[in-house]
mmCIF file with all atom_site columns, C-alpha atoms in Angstrom:
data_model
loop_
_atom_site.group_PDB
_atom_site.id
_atom_site.type_symbol
_atom_site.label_atom_id
_atom_site.label_alt_id
_atom_site.label_comp_id
_atom_site.label_asym_id
_atom_site.label_entity_id
_atom_site.label_seq_id
_atom_site.pdbx_PDB_ins_code
_atom_site.Cartn_x
_atom_site.Cartn_y
_atom_site.Cartn_z
_atom_site.occupancy
_atom_site.B_iso_or_equiv
_atom_site.pdbx_formal_charge
_atom_site.auth_seq_id
_atom_site.auth_comp_id
_atom_site.auth_asym_id
_atom_site.auth_atom_id
_atom_site.pdbx_PDB_model_num
ATOM 1   C CA . UNK A 1 1   ? 0.032  0.049  0.048   1.00 65.00 ? 1   UNK A CA 1
ATOM 2   C CA . UNK A 1 2   ? 3.294  2.502  0.843   1.00 73.00 ? 2   UNK A CA 1
ATOM 3   C CA . UNK A 1 3   ? 4.873  1.536  -2.516  1.00 72.00 ? 3   UNK A CA 1
ATOM 4   C CA . UNK A 1 4   ? 1.854  1.799  -4.757  1.00 77.00 ? 4   UNK A CA 1
ATOM 5   C CA . UNK A 1 5   ? 0.575  5.019  -3.240  1.00 81.00 ? 5   UNK A CA 1
ATOM 6   C CA . UNK A 1 6   ? 4.363  6.466  -4.102  1.00 78.00 ? 6   UNK A CA 1
ATOM 7   C CA . UNK A 1 7   ? 4.050  5.204  -7.462  1.00 77.00 ? 7   UNK A CA 1
ATOM 8   C CA . UNK A 1 8   ? 0.200  6.999  -7.530  1.00 82.00 ? 8   UNK A CA 1
ATOM 9   C CA . UNK A 1 9   ? 1.970  9.972  -6.541  1.00 83.00 ? 9   UNK A CA 1
ATOM 10  C CA . UNK A 1 10  ? 5.074  9.298  -8.938  1.00 81.00 ? 10  UNK A CA 1
ATOM 11  C CA . UNK A 1 11  ? 2.653  9.152  -11.605 1.00 83.00 ? 11  UNK A CA 1
ATOM 12  C CA . UNK A 1 12  ? 0.865  12.939 -11.018 1.00 86.00 ? 12  UNK A CA 1
ATOM 13  C CA . UNK A 1 13  ? 4.181  13.919 -10.864 1.00 85.00 ? 13  UNK A CA 1
ATOM 14  C CA . UNK A 1 14  ? 5.592  12.476 -14.383 1.00 85.00 ? 14  UNK A CA 1
ATOM 15  C CA . UNK A 1 15  ? 2.510  14.145 -15.715 1.00 87.00 ? 15  UNK A CA 1
ATOM 16  C CA . UNK A 1 16  ? 3.070  17.182 -14.741 1.00 87.00 ? 16  UNK A CA 1
ATOM 17  C CA . UNK A 1 17  ? 6.918  17.352 -15.576 1.00 85.00 ? 17  UNK A CA 1
ATOM 18  C CA . UNK A 1 18  ? 5.874  16.043 -19.006 1.00 87.00 ? 18  UNK A CA 1
ATOM 19  C CA . UNK A 1 19  ? 3.521  19.171 -19.338 1.00 88.00 ? 19  UNK A CA 1
ATOM 20  C CA . UNK A 1 20  ? 6.060  21.492 -17.974 1.00 85.00 ? 20  UNK A CA 1
ATOM 21  C CA . UNK A 1 21  ? 8.991  20.068 -19.873 1.00 85.00 ? 21  UNK A CA 1
ATOM 22  C CA . UNK A 1 22  ? 6.547  20.277 -23.195 1.00 87.00 ? 22  UNK A CA 1
ATOM 23  C CA . UNK A 1 23  ? 5.262  24.551 -22.696 1.00 88.00 ? 23  UNK A CA 1
ATOM 24  C CA . UNK A 1 24  ? 9.108  25.198 -22.795 1.00 84.00 ? 24  UNK A CA 1
ATOM 25  C CA . UNK A 1 25  ? 10.022 27.098 -26.132 1.00 82.00 ? 25  UNK A CA 1
ATOM 26  C CA . UNK A 1 26  ? 13.545 25.317 -26.735 1.00 84.00 ? 26  UNK A CA 1
ATOM 27  C CA . UNK A 1 27  ? 14.843 21.587 -26.715 1.00 84.00 ? 27  UNK A CA 1
ATOM 28  C CA . UNK A 1 28  ? 17.578 22.465 -24.563 1.00 84.00 ? 28  UNK A CA 1
ATOM 29  C CA . UNK A 1 29  ? 14.879 24.080 -22.178 1.00 83.00 ? 29  UNK A CA 1
ATOM 30  C CA . UNK A 1 30  ? 13.436 20.658 -21.764 1.00 84.00 ? 30  UNK A CA 1
ATOM 31  C CA . UNK A 1 31  ? 17.340 18.743 -21.695 1.00 83.00 ? 31  UNK A CA 1
ATOM 32  C CA . UNK A 1 32  ? 17.986 20.995 -18.629 1.00 81.00 ? 32  UNK A CA 1
ATOM 33  C CA . UNK A 1 33  ? 14.699 21.028 -17.022 1.00 82.00 ? 33  UNK A CA 1
ATOM 34  C CA . UNK A 1 34  ? 14.748 17.581 -16.839 1.00 83.00 ? 34  UNK A CA 1
ATOM 35  C CA . UNK A 1 35  ? 18.207 17.194 -15.756 1.00 82.00 ? 35  UNK A CA 1
ATOM 36  C CA . UNK A 1 36  ? 17.092 19.387 -12.809 1.00 80.00 ? 36  UNK A CA 1
ATOM 37  C CA . UNK A 1 37  ? 14.002 17.464 -12.165 1.00 82.00 ? 37  UNK A CA 1
ATOM 38  C CA . UNK A 1 38  ? 16.223 14.189 -11.939 1.00 81.00 ? 38  UNK A CA 1
ATOM 39  C CA . UNK A 1 39  ? 18.533 16.069 -9.667  1.00 79.00 ? 39  UNK A CA 1
ATOM 40  C CA . UNK A 1 40  ? 15.600 17.329 -7.588  1.00 80.00 ? 40  UNK A CA 1
ATOM 41  C CA . UNK A 1 41  ? 14.007 13.732 -6.866  1.00 78.00 ? 41  UNK A CA 1
ATOM 42  C CA . UNK A 1 42  ? 17.001 12.765 -4.865  1.00 75.00 ? 42  UNK A CA 1
ATOM 43  C CA . UNK A 1 43  ? 16.492 15.354 -2.548  1.00 77.00 ? 43  UNK A CA 1
ATOM 44  C CA . UNK A 1 44  ? 14.099 14.805 0.748   1.00 77.00 ? 44  UNK A CA 1
ATOM 45  C CA . UNK A 1 45  ? 10.443 16.530 0.756   1.00 76.00 ? 45  UNK A CA 1
ATOM 46  C CA . UNK A 1 46  ? 11.397 18.934 2.540   1.00 76.00 ? 46  UNK A CA 1
ATOM 47  C CA . UNK A 1 47  ? 14.907 19.935 0.973   1.00 76.00 ? 47  UNK A CA 1
ATOM 48  C CA . UNK A 1 48  ? 11.976 19.541 -2.103  1.00 76.00 ? 48  UNK A CA 1
ATOM 49  C CA . UNK A 1 49  ? 10.154 22.724 -1.207  1.00 75.00 ? 49  UNK A CA 1
ATOM 50  C CA . UNK A 1 50  ? 13.117 24.630 -0.199  1.00 72.00 ? 50  UNK A CA 1
ATOM 51  C CA . UNK A 1 51  ? 14.920 24.115 -3.653  1.00 73.00 ? 51  UNK A CA 1
ATOM 52  C CA . UNK A 1 52  ? 11.916 24.845 -5.493  1.00 71.00 ? 52  UNK A CA 1
ATOM 53  C CA . UNK A 1 53  ? 11.268 27.456 -3.702  1.00 69.00 ? 53  UNK A CA 1
ATOM 54  C CA . UNK A 1 54  ? 14.672 28.718 -4.663  1.00 68.00 ? 54  UNK A CA 1
ATOM 55  C CA . UNK A 1 55  ? 14.076 28.122 -7.941  1.00 64.00 ? 55  UNK A CA 1
ATOM 56  C CA . UNK A 1 56  ? 17.273 30.247 -9.341  1.00 54.00 ? 56  UNK A CA 1
ATOM 57  C CA . UNK A 1 57  ? 18.439 26.979 -11.724 1.00 51.00 ? 57  UNK A CA 1
ATOM 58  C CA . UNK A 1 58  ? 14.670 26.378 -13.064 1.00 50.00 ? 58  UNK A CA 1
ATOM 59  C CA . UNK A 1 59  ? 15.030 30.369 -14.402 1.00 54.00 ? 59  UNK A CA 1
ATOM 60  C CA . UNK A 1 60  ? 15.483 30.789 -17.759 1.00 50.00 ? 60  UNK A CA 1
ATOM 61  C CA . UNK A 1 61  ? 18.145 33.820 -18.345 1.00 55.00 ? 61  UNK A CA 1
ATOM 62  C CA . UNK A 1 62  ? 21.012 33.492 -16.542 1.00 55.00 ? 62  UNK A CA 1
ATOM 63  C CA . UNK A 1 63  ? 21.708 36.153 -13.162 1.00 55.00 ? 63  UNK A CA 1
ATOM 64  C CA . UNK A 1 64  ? 23.180 39.274 -14.407 1.00 65.00 ? 64  UNK A CA 1
ATOM 65  C CA . UNK A 1 65  ? 26.393 40.840 -11.844 1.00 75.00 ? 65  UNK A CA 1
ATOM 66  C CA . UNK A 1 66  ? 24.403 43.662 -10.422 1.00 79.00 ? 66  UNK A CA 1
ATOM 67  C CA . UNK A 1 67  ? 25.372 46.760 -11.219 1.00 87.00 ? 67  UNK A CA 1
ATOM 68  C CA . UNK A 1 68  ? 27.805 49.227 -10.074 1.00 90.00 ? 68  UNK A CA 1
ATOM 69  C CA . UNK A 1 69  ? 24.919 52.196 -9.563  1.00 93.00 ? 69  UNK A CA 1
ATOM 70  C CA . UNK A 1 70  ? 22.930 49.485 -7.155  1.00 92.00 ? 70  UNK A CA 1
ATOM 71  C CA . UNK A 1 71  ? 26.389 48.418 -5.434  1.00 91.00 ? 71  UNK A CA 1
ATOM 72  C CA . UNK A 1 72  ? 27.319 52.228 -4.650  1.00 94.00 ? 72  UNK A CA 1
ATOM 73  C CA . UNK A 1 73  ? 23.757 53.378 -3.731  1.00 96.00 ? 73  UNK A CA 1
ATOM 74  C CA . UNK A 1 74  ? 23.867 49.924 -1.094  1.00 93.00 ? 74  UNK A CA 1
ATOM 75  C CA . UNK A 1 75  ? 27.126 51.624 0.937   1.00 92.00 ? 75  UNK A CA 1
ATOM 76  C CA . UNK A 1 76  ? 25.794 55.120 0.629   1.00 96.00 ? 76  UNK A CA 1
ATOM 77  C CA . UNK A 1 77  ? 22.518 53.568 2.125   1.00 96.00 ? 77  UNK A CA 1
ATOM 78  C CA . UNK A 1 78  ? 24.696 51.896 5.127   1.00 91.00 ? 78  UNK A CA 1
ATOM 79  C CA . UNK A 1 79  ? 27.655 55.167 5.775   1.00 92.00 ? 79  UNK A CA 1
ATOM 80  C CA . UNK A 1 80  ? 24.452 57.716 5.994   1.00 95.00 ? 80  UNK A CA 1
ATOM 81  C CA . UNK A 1 81  ? 22.832 55.171 8.410   1.00 92.00 ? 81  UNK A CA 1
ATOM 82  C CA . UNK A 1 82  ? 26.065 54.931 10.596  1.00 88.00 ? 82  UNK A CA 1
ATOM 83  C CA . UNK A 1 83  ? 26.873 59.310 10.172  1.00 91.00 ? 83  UNK A CA 1
ATOM 84  C CA . UNK A 1 84  ? 23.231 59.539 11.203  1.00 93.00 ? 84  UNK A CA 1
ATOM 85  C CA . UNK A 1 85  ? 23.235 57.324 13.758  1.00 89.00 ? 85  UNK A CA 1
ATOM 86  C CA . UNK A 1 86  ? 26.556 58.674 15.058  1.00 87.00 ? 86  UNK A CA 1
ATOM 87  C CA . UNK A 1 87  ? 25.567 62.400 14.791  1.00 89.00 ? 87  UNK A CA 1
ATOM 88  C CA . UNK A 1 88  ? 22.105 61.549 17.045  1.00 87.00 ? 88  UNK A CA 1
ATOM 89  C CA . UNK A 1 89  ? 24.794 59.358 19.500  1.00 85.00 ? 89  UNK A CA 1
ATOM 90  C CA . UNK A 1 90  ? 26.737 63.133 19.347  1.00 84.00 ? 90  UNK A CA 1
ATOM 91  C CA . UNK A 1 91  ? 24.027 64.973 19.868  1.00 85.00 ? 91  UNK A CA 1
ATOM 92  C CA . UNK A 1 92  ? 22.311 63.088 23.039  1.00 83.00 ? 92  UNK A CA 1
ATOM 93  C CA . UNK A 1 93  ? 25.557 62.639 24.404  1.00 81.00 ? 93  UNK A CA 1
ATOM 94  C CA . UNK A 1 94  ? 26.254 66.103 24.371  1.00 82.00 ? 94  UNK A CA 1
ATOM 95  C CA . UNK A 1 95  ? 23.793 66.440 27.511  1.00 85.00 ? 95  UNK A CA 1
ATOM 96  C CA . UNK A 1 96  ? 25.326 64.270 29.476  1.00 85.00 ? 96  UNK A CA 1
ATOM 97  C CA . UNK A 1 97  ? 28.955 65.376 28.645  1.00 85.00 ? 97  UNK A CA 1
ATOM 98  C CA . UNK A 1 98  ? 31.607 64.935 26.671  1.00 84.00 ? 98  UNK A CA 1
ATOM 99  C CA . UNK A 1 99  ? 33.417 61.719 27.898  1.00 87.00 ? 99  UNK A CA 1
ATOM 100 C CA . UNK A 1 100 ? 29.870 59.956 28.184  1.00 85.00 ? 100 UNK A CA 1
ATOM 101 C CA . UNK A 1 101 ? 29.323 61.046 23.752  1.00 84.00 ? 101 UNK A CA 1
ATOM 102 C CA . UNK A 1 102 ? 33.317 59.919 23.190  1.00 87.00 ? 102 UNK A CA 1
ATOM 103 C CA . UNK A 1 103 ? 32.627 56.737 24.564  1.00 89.00 ? 103 UNK A CA 1
ATOM 104 C CA . UNK A 1 104 ? 29.223 56.033 23.559  1.00 86.00 ? 104 UNK A CA 1
ATOM 105 C CA . UNK A 1 105 ? 30.662 56.760 20.001  1.00 86.00 ? 105 UNK A CA 1
ATOM 106 C CA . UNK A 1 106 ? 33.385 54.434 20.365  1.00 90.00 ? 106 UNK A CA 1
ATOM 107 C CA . UNK A 1 107 ? 31.147 51.171 21.463  1.00 91.00 ? 107 UNK A CA 1
ATOM 108 C CA . UNK A 1 108 ? 29.475 52.531 18.645  1.00 87.00 ? 108 UNK A CA 1
ATOM 109 C CA . UNK A 1 109 ? 31.336 52.279 16.107  1.00 88.00 ? 109 UNK A CA 1
ATOM 110 C CA . UNK A 1 110 ? 33.280 49.206 17.920  1.00 92.00 ? 110 UNK A CA 1
ATOM 111 C CA . UNK A 1 111 ? 29.969 47.529 17.553  1.00 91.00 ? 111 UNK A CA 1
ATOM 112 C CA . UNK A 1 112 ? 30.026 48.052 13.860  1.00 87.00 ? 112 UNK A CA 1
ATOM 113 C CA . UNK A 1 113 ? 33.679 47.211 13.443  1.00 89.00 ? 113 UNK A CA 1
ATOM 114 C CA . UNK A 1 114 ? 33.424 43.715 15.326  1.00 93.00 ? 114 UNK A CA 1
ATOM 115 C CA . UNK A 1 115 ? 30.157 42.771 13.726  1.00 90.00 ? 115 UNK A CA 1
ATOM 116 C CA . UNK A 1 116 ? 31.973 43.790 9.699   1.00 87.00 ? 116 UNK A CA 1
ATOM 117 C CA . UNK A 1 117 ? 34.828 41.739 10.846  1.00 92.00 ? 117 UNK A CA 1
ATOM 118 C CA . UNK A 1 118 ? 34.315 38.885 13.117  1.00 93.00 ? 118 UNK A CA 1
ATOM 119 C CA . UNK A 1 119 ? 30.404 38.442 13.278  1.00 92.00 ? 119 UNK A CA 1
ATOM 120 C CA . UNK A 1 120 ? 29.267 38.360 9.806   1.00 90.00 ? 120 UNK A CA 1
ATOM 121 C CA . UNK A 1 121 ? 32.481 35.921 8.720   1.00 91.00 ? 121 UNK A CA 1
ATOM 122 C CA . UNK A 1 122 ? 32.185 33.122 11.403  1.00 92.00 ? 122 UNK A CA 1
ATOM 123 C CA . UNK A 1 123 ? 28.234 32.926 10.854  1.00 90.00 ? 123 UNK A CA 1
ATOM 124 C CA . UNK A 1 124 ? 29.231 32.965 6.279   1.00 86.00 ? 124 UNK A CA 1
ATOM 125 C CA . UNK A 1 125 ? 31.883 30.154 7.810   1.00 87.00 ? 125 UNK A CA 1
ATOM 126 C CA . UNK A 1 126 ? 29.347 27.941 10.562  1.00 86.00 ? 126 UNK A CA 1
ATOM 127 C CA . UNK A 1 127 ? 26.240 28.756 8.393   1.00 81.00 ? 127 UNK A CA 1
ATOM 128 C CA . UNK A 1 128 ? 27.768 27.505 4.875   1.00 79.00 ? 128 UNK A CA 1
ATOM 129 C CA . UNK A 1 129 ? 31.542 25.666 5.476   1.00 79.00 ? 129 UNK A CA 1
ATOM 130 C CA . UNK A 1 130 ? 30.822 23.574 8.652   1.00 81.00 ? 130 UNK A CA 1
ATOM 131 C CA . UNK A 1 131 ? 27.230 22.783 9.060   1.00 77.00 ? 131 UNK A CA 1
ATOM 132 C CA . UNK A 1 132 ? 26.611 21.272 5.153   1.00 72.00 ? 132 UNK A CA 1
ATOM 133 C CA . UNK A 1 133 ? 30.031 19.361 6.196   1.00 74.00 ? 133 UNK A CA 1
ATOM 134 C CA . UNK A 1 134 ? 27.843 18.110 9.336   1.00 71.00 ? 134 UNK A CA 1
ATOM 135 C CA . UNK A 1 135 ? 24.713 17.234 6.570   1.00 66.00 ? 135 UNK A CA 1
ATOM 136 C CA . UNK A 1 136 ? 27.583 15.041 3.973   1.00 59.00 ? 136 UNK A CA 1
ATOM 137 C CA . UNK A 1 137 ? 28.234 12.972 6.613   1.00 58.00 ? 137 UNK A CA 1
ATOM 138 C CA . UNK A 1 138 ? 24.172 12.321 7.797   1.00 52.00 ? 138 UNK A CA 1
ATOM 139 C CA . UNK A 1 139 ? 24.054 12.125 3.433   1.00 51.00 ? 139 UNK A CA 1
ATOM 140 C CA . UNK A 1 140 ? 27.029 9.131  3.437   1.00 51.00 ? 140 UNK A CA 1
ATOM 141 C CA . UNK A 1 141 ? 25.644 7.911  6.310   1.00 52.00 ? 141 UNK A CA 1
ATOM 142 C CA . UNK A 1 142 ? 22.134 7.389  5.017   1.00 48.00 ? 142 UNK A CA 1
ATOM 143 C CA . UNK A 1 143 ? 23.254 5.930  1.748   1.00 48.00 ? 143 UNK A CA 1
ATOM 144 C CA . UNK A 1 144 ? 25.281 3.357  3.032   1.00 49.00 ? 144 UNK A CA 1
ATOM 145 C CA . UNK A 1 145 ? 22.393 1.785  4.362   1.00 48.00 ? 145 UNK A CA 1
ATOM 146 C CA . UNK A 1 146 ? 20.208 2.151  2.086   1.00 45.00 ? 146 UNK A CA 1
ATOM 147 C CA . UNK A 1 147 ? 22.443 -0.238 0.559   1.00 49.00 ? 147 UNK A CA 1
ATOM 148 C CA . UNK A 1 148 ? 21.579 -2.517 2.804   1.00 46.00 ? 148 UNK A CA 1
ATOM 149 C CA . UNK A 1 149 ? 17.936 -2.972 1.348   1.00 39.00 ? 149 UNK A CA 1
ATOM 150 C CA . UNK A 1 150 ? 16.854 -5.161 -1.426  1.00 38.00 ? 150 UNK A CA 1
ATOM 151 C CA . UNK A 1 151 ? 17.764 -4.608 -4.382  1.00 41.00 ? 151 UNK A CA 1
ATOM 152 C CA . UNK A 1 152 ? 14.769 -5.144 -6.175  1.00 37.00 ? 152 UNK A CA 1
ATOM 153 C CA . UNK A 1 153 ? 12.918 -3.143 -2.998  1.00 38.00 ? 153 UNK A CA 1
ATOM 154 C CA . UNK A 1 154 ? 15.825 -0.416 -3.688  1.00 43.00 ? 154 UNK A CA 1
ATOM 155 C CA . UNK A 1 155 ? 14.936 -0.105 -7.256  1.00 45.00 ? 155 UNK A CA 1
ATOM 156 C CA . UNK A 1 156 ? 11.561 0.300  -6.784  1.00 41.00 ? 156 UNK A CA 1
ATOM 157 C CA . UNK A 1 157 ? 12.188 3.322  -4.270  1.00 43.00 ? 157 UNK A CA 1
ATOM 158 C CA . UNK A 1 158 ? 14.607 4.463  -6.808  1.00 58.00 ? 158 UNK A CA 1
ATOM 159 C CA . UNK A 1 159 ? 12.358 4.699  -9.356  1.00 66.00 ? 159 UNK A CA 1
ATOM 160 C CA . UNK A 1 160 ? 10.208 7.958  -9.444  1.00 74.00 ? 160 UNK A CA 1
ATOM 161 C CA . UNK A 1 161 ? 8.678  10.995 -11.677 1.00 78.00 ? 161 UNK A CA 1
ATOM 162 C CA . UNK A 1 162 ? 12.028 12.144 -14.072 1.00 79.00 ? 162 UNK A CA 1
ATOM 163 C CA . UNK A 1 163 ? 12.318 8.216  -14.252 1.00 80.00 ? 163 UNK A CA 1
ATOM 164 C CA . UNK A 1 164 ? 9.245  7.927  -16.002 1.00 79.00 ? 164 UNK A CA 1
ATOM 165 C CA . UNK A 1 165 ? 9.275  10.994 -17.761 1.00 82.00 ? 165 UNK A CA 1
ATOM 166 C CA . UNK A 1 166 ? 12.561 9.699  -19.166 1.00 82.00 ? 166 UNK A CA 1
ATOM 167 C CA . UNK A 1 167 ? 11.058 6.911  -20.185 1.00 82.00 ? 167 UNK A CA 1
ATOM 168 C CA . UNK A 1 168 ? 8.384  8.482  -22.250 1.00 82.00 ? 168 UNK A CA 1
ATOM 169 C CA . UNK A 1 169 ? 10.383 10.898 -24.453 1.00 83.00 ? 169 UNK A CA 1
ATOM 170 C CA . UNK A 1 170 ? 13.823 8.360  -24.655 1.00 82.00 ? 170 UNK A CA 1
ATOM 171 C CA . UNK A 1 171 ? 14.648 10.934 -27.998 1.00 84.00 ? 171 UNK A CA 1
ATOM 172 C CA . UNK A 1 172 ? 15.942 13.402 -25.289 1.00 83.00 ? 172 UNK A CA 1
ATOM 173 C CA . UNK A 1 173 ? 20.019 13.098 -24.420 1.00 81.00 ? 173 UNK A CA 1
ATOM 174 C CA . UNK A 1 174 ? 19.379 14.386 -21.313 1.00 80.00 ? 174 UNK A CA 1
ATOM 175 C CA . UNK A 1 175 ? 16.613 11.031 -20.926 1.00 80.00 ? 175 UNK A CA 1
ATOM 176 C CA . UNK A 1 176 ? 19.483 8.848  -21.913 1.00 80.00 ? 176 UNK A CA 1
ATOM 177 C CA . UNK A 1 177 ? 21.088 10.080 -18.929 1.00 78.00 ? 177 UNK A CA 1
ATOM 178 C CA . UNK A 1 178 ? 18.775 9.532  -16.169 1.00 77.00 ? 178 UNK A CA 1
ATOM 179 C CA . UNK A 1 179 ? 18.058 6.235  -17.544 1.00 76.00 ? 179 UNK A CA 1
ATOM 180 C CA . UNK A 1 180 ? 22.093 5.371  -17.601 1.00 75.00 ? 180 UNK A CA 1
ATOM 181 C CA . UNK A 1 181 ? 21.837 6.843  -13.410 1.00 70.00 ? 181 UNK A CA 1
ATOM 182 C CA . UNK A 1 182 ? 19.010 5.552  -12.885 1.00 65.00 ? 182 UNK A CA 1
ATOM 183 C CA . UNK A 1 183 ? 20.335 1.452  -14.522 1.00 63.00 ? 183 UNK A CA 1
ATOM 184 C CA . UNK A 1 184 ? 23.122 2.076  -11.697 1.00 55.00 ? 184 UNK A CA 1
ATOM 185 C CA . UNK A 1 185 ? 21.119 2.561  -8.490  1.00 49.00 ? 185 UNK A CA 1
#
């Protein structure tokens, strides 16, 4: 019953993928889309949701670099914000004395510098270097446990909508790649 439900869900998804491939204007776009779907099918349900929300790879247009005027505008906004806050601190600090104003201003500037040069790089290292290594260890552990599953069951569980679409469209080069990867599972 669980396998029956999975096959039904995959066949419905295969029909949706096939409609999506038919709506694309060029065969090259259809090939790329099929490969993206095949790659996505190996993700968990929650990872698929995140992947679909961030469909940067499915976009037909390439990502363009940020224009120089937008960069300058961004830096200008940041600099104006720092100057505004510094001015506000100075105005408020004048009523409490020169030493208090200088100490507040220094603590504000030190906090900004710590954030820019210490905390943001640490955040990037932890979120984009350390955490992905933990996830890849879990993935390799789960792959080794999948190797212990019976061959027929493993083959059936690795069939997915992208494989069904590849079987339906054998003329596409991407279909050959998807079916070749499926046959090696």
